[in-house]
Structures are given as C-alpha cells and as structure tokens.
C-alpha positions as a Python dict, from the first residue, in 0.01 Angstrom:
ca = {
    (1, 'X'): (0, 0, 0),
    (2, 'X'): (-130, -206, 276),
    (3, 'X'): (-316, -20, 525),
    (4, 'X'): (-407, -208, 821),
    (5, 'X'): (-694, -113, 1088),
    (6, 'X'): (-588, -322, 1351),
    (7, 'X'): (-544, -133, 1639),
    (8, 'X'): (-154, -121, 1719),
    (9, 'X'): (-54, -338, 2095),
    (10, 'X'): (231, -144, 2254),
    (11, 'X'): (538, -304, 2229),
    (12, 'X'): (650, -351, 2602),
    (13, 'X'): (344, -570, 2629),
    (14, 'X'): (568, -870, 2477),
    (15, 'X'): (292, -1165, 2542),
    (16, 'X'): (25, -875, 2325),
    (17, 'X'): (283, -821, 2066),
    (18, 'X'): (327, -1182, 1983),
    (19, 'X'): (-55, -1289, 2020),
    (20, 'X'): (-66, -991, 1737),
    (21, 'X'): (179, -1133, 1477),
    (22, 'X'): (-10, -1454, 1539),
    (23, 'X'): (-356, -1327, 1473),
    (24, 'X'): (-228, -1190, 1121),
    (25, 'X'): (-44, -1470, 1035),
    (26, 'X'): (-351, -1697, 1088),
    (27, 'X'): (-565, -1452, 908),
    (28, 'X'): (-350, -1414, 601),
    (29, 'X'): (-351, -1818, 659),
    (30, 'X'): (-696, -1785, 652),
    (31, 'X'): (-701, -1603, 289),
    (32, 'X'): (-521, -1828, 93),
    (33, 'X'): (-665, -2138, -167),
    (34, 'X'): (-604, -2471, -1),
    (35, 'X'): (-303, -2651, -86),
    (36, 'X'): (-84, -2324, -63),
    (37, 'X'): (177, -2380, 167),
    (38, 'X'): (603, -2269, 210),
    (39, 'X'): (784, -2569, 39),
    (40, 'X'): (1064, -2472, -183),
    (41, 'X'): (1272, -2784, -144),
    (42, 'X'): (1209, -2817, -541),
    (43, 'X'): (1447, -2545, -605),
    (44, 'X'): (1688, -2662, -383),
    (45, 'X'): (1925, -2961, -395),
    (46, 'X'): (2059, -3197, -95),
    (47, 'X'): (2292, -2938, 6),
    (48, 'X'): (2032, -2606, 23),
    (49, 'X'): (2189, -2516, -268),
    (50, 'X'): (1965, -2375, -607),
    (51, 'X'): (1949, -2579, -868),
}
C-alpha cells in the first residue's frame, strides 16, 4: 500500500495539479539506479507489434 504524505493541491488549481504530478514523477526519477529508463522497443518489432 502506498501511502503518500504529500499534502493533496485541489484540483481546480490546474497549473498546482500538474506542478504536483511533476514533483513525483521527478522524485520517483530521483529513486531509481542509473541507466533505468522506459525503452521497450526490444519487445517490439518495426510495426509495434510483440515479438
């Protein structure tokens, strides 16, 4: 269970609520060992299909 103690931005504050999911993005960023990054195109061939 993830329990998080950042205080909640109300969401009609748009500009607040984005600055937010930036912040936790960078700091979950921040937490993982270099190299780490989003590339899948291994399991994927030249049509976005799996392989």
């Amino acid at each position: 269970m993830l329990v998080s103690t950042a205080p909640r931005q109300p969401l009609g504050d748009r500009d607040a609520f984005i600055a937010d999911i930036l912040a936790r993005g960078a700091a979950v960023r921040a937490k993982l060992p270099p190299g780490v990054n989003s590339d899948h195109s291994d399991l994927y061939d030249e049509d976005g299909l799996p392989r």
